[in-house]
JSON list of C-alpha atoms in Angstrom, two decimals:
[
{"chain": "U", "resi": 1, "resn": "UNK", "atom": "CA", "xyz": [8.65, -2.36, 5.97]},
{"chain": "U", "resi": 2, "resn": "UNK", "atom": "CA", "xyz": [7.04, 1.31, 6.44]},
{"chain": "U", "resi": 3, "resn": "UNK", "atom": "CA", "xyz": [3.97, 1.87, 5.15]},
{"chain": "U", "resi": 4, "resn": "UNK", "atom": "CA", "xyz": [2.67, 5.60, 4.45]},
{"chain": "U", "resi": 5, "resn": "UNK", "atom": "CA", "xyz": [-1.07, 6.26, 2.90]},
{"chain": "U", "resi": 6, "resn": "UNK", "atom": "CA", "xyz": [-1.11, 10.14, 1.58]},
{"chain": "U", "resi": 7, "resn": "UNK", "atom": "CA", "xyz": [-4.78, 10.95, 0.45]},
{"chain": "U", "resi": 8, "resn": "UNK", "atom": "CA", "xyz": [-5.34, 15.35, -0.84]},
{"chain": "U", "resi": 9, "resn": "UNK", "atom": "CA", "xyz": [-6.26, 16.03, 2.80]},
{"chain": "U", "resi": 10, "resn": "UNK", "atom": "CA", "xyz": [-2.59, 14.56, 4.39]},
{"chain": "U", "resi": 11, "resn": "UNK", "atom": "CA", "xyz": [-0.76, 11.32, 5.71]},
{"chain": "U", "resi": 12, "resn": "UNK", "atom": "CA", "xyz": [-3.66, 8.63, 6.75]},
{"chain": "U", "resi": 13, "resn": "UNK", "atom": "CA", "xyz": [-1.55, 5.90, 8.21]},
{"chain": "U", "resi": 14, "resn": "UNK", "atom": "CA", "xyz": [2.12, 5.02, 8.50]},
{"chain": "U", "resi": 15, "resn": "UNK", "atom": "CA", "xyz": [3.44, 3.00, 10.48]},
{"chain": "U", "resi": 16, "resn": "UNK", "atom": "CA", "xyz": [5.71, -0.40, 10.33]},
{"chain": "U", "resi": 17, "resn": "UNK", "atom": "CA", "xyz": [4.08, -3.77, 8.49]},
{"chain": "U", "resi": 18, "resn": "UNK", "atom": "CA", "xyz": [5.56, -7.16, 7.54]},
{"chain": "U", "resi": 19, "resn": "UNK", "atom": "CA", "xyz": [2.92, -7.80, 5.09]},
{"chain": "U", "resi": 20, "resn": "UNK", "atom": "CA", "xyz": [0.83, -5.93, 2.41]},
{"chain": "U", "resi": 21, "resn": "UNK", "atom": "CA", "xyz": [-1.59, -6.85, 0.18]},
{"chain": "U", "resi": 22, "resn": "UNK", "atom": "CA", "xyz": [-3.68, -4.52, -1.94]},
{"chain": "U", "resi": 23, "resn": "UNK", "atom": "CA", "xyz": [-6.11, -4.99, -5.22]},
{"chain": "U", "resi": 24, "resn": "UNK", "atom": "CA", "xyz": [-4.35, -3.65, -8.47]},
{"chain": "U", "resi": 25, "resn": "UNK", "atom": "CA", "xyz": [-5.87, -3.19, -11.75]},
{"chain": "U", "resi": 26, "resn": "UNK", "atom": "CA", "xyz": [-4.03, -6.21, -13.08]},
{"chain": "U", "resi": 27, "resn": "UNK", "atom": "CA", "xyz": [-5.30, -8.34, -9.97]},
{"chain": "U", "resi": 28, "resn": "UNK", "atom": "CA", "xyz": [-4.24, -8.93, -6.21]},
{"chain": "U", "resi": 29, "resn": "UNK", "atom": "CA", "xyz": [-0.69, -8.26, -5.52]},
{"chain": "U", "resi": 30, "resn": "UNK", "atom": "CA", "xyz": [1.18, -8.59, -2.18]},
{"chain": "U", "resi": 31, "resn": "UNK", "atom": "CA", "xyz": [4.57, -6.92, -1.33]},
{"chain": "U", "resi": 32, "resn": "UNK", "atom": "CA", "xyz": [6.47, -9.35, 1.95]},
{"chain": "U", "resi": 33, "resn": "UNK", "atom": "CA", "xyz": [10.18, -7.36, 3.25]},
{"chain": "U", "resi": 34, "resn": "UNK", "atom": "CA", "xyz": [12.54, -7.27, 0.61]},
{"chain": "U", "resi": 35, "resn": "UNK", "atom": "CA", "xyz": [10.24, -7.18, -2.84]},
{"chain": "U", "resi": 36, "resn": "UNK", "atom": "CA", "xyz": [12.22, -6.08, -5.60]},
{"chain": "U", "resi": 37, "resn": "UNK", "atom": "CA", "xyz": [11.46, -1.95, -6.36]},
{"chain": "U", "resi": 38, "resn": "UNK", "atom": "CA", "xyz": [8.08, -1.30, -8.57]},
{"chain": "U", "resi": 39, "resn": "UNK", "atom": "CA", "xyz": [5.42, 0.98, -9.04]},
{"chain": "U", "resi": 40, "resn": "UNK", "atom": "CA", "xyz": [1.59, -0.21, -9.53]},
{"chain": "U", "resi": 41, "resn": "UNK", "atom": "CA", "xyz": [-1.89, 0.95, -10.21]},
{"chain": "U", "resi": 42, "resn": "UNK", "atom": "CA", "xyz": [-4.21, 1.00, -7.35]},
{"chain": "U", "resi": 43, "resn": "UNK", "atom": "CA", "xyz": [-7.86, -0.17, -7.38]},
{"chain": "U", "resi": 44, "resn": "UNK", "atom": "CA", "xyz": [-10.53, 1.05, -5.49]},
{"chain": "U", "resi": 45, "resn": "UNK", "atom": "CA", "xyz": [-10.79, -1.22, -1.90]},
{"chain": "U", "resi": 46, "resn": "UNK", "atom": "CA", "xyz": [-9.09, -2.28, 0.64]},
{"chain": "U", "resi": 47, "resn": "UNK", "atom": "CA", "xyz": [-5.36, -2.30, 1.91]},
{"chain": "U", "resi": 48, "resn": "UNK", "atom": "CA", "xyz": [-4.74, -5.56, 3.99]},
{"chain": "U", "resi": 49, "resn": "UNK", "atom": "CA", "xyz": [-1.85, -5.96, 6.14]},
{"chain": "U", "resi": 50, "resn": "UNK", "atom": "CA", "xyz": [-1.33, -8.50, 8.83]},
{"chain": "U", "resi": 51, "resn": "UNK", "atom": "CA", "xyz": [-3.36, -6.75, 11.21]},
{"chain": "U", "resi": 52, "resn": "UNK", "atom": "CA", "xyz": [-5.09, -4.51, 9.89]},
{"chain": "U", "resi": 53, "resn": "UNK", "atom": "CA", "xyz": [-8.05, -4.09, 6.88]},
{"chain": "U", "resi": 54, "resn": "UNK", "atom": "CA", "xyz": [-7.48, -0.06, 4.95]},
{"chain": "U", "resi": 55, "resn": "UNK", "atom": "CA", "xyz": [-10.18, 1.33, 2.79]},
{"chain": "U", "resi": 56, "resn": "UNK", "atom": "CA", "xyz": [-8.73, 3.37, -0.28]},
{"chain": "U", "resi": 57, "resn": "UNK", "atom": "CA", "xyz": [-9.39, 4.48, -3.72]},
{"chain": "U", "resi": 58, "resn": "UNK", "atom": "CA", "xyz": [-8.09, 4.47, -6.82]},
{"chain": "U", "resi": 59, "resn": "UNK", "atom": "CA", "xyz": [-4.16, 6.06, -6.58]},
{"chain": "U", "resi": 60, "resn": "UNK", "atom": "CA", "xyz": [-0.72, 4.48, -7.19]},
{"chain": "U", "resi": 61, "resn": "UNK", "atom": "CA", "xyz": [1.86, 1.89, -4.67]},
{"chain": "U", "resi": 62, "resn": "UNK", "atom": "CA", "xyz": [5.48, 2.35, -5.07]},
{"chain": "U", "resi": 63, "resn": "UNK", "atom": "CA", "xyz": [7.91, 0.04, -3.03]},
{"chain": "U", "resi": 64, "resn": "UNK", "atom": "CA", "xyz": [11.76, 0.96, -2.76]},
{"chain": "U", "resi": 65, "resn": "UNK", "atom": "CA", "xyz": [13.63, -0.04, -0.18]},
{"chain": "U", "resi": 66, "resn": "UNK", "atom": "CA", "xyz": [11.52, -1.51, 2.15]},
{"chain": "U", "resi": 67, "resn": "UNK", "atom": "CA", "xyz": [9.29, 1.50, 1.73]},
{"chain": "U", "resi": 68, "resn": "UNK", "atom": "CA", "xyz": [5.66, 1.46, 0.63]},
{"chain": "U", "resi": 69, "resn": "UNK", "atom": "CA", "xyz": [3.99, 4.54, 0.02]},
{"chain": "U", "resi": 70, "resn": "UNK", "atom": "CA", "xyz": [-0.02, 4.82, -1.41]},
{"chain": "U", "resi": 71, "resn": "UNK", "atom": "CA", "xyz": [-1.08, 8.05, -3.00]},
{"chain": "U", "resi": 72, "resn": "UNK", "atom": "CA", "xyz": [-5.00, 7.55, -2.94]},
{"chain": "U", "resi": 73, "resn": "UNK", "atom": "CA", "xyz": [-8.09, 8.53, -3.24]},
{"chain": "U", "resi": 74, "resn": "UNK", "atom": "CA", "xyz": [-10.20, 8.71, 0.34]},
{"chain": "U", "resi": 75, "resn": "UNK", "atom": "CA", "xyz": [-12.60, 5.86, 0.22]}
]
């Protein structure tokens, strides 16, 4: 999966993951290759993927197509 962070001030991280877990405002939630196409609310913390641990603030996670992209807040 590709993984792109956009804060105001530009594109934070992309890069490829196989995992991604991040705090929503309706709990934990965790997107693995191949999760079905949504868009979610994004609380204030941290990104997790399987190697690495992304502070963020409050913004929004879409997934399409094996694509994950985070609008955010810097944290």
């Amino acid at each position: 999966m590709t993984l792109q962070i956009i804060t105001p001030t530009g594109t934070t991280y992309e890069g490829e993951v196989n995992r991604f877990q991040f705090p929503s405002t309706t709990g934990l939630m965790e997107f693995l290759p191949g999760h079905a196409p949504m868009v979610a609310e994004l609380k204030e913390g941290s990104i997790h993927t399987e190697s690495e641990e992304i502070a963020c603030g409050a913004g929004v996670v879409k997934i399409e197509n094996d694509k994950i992209t985070v609008v955010c807040e810097p944290a």
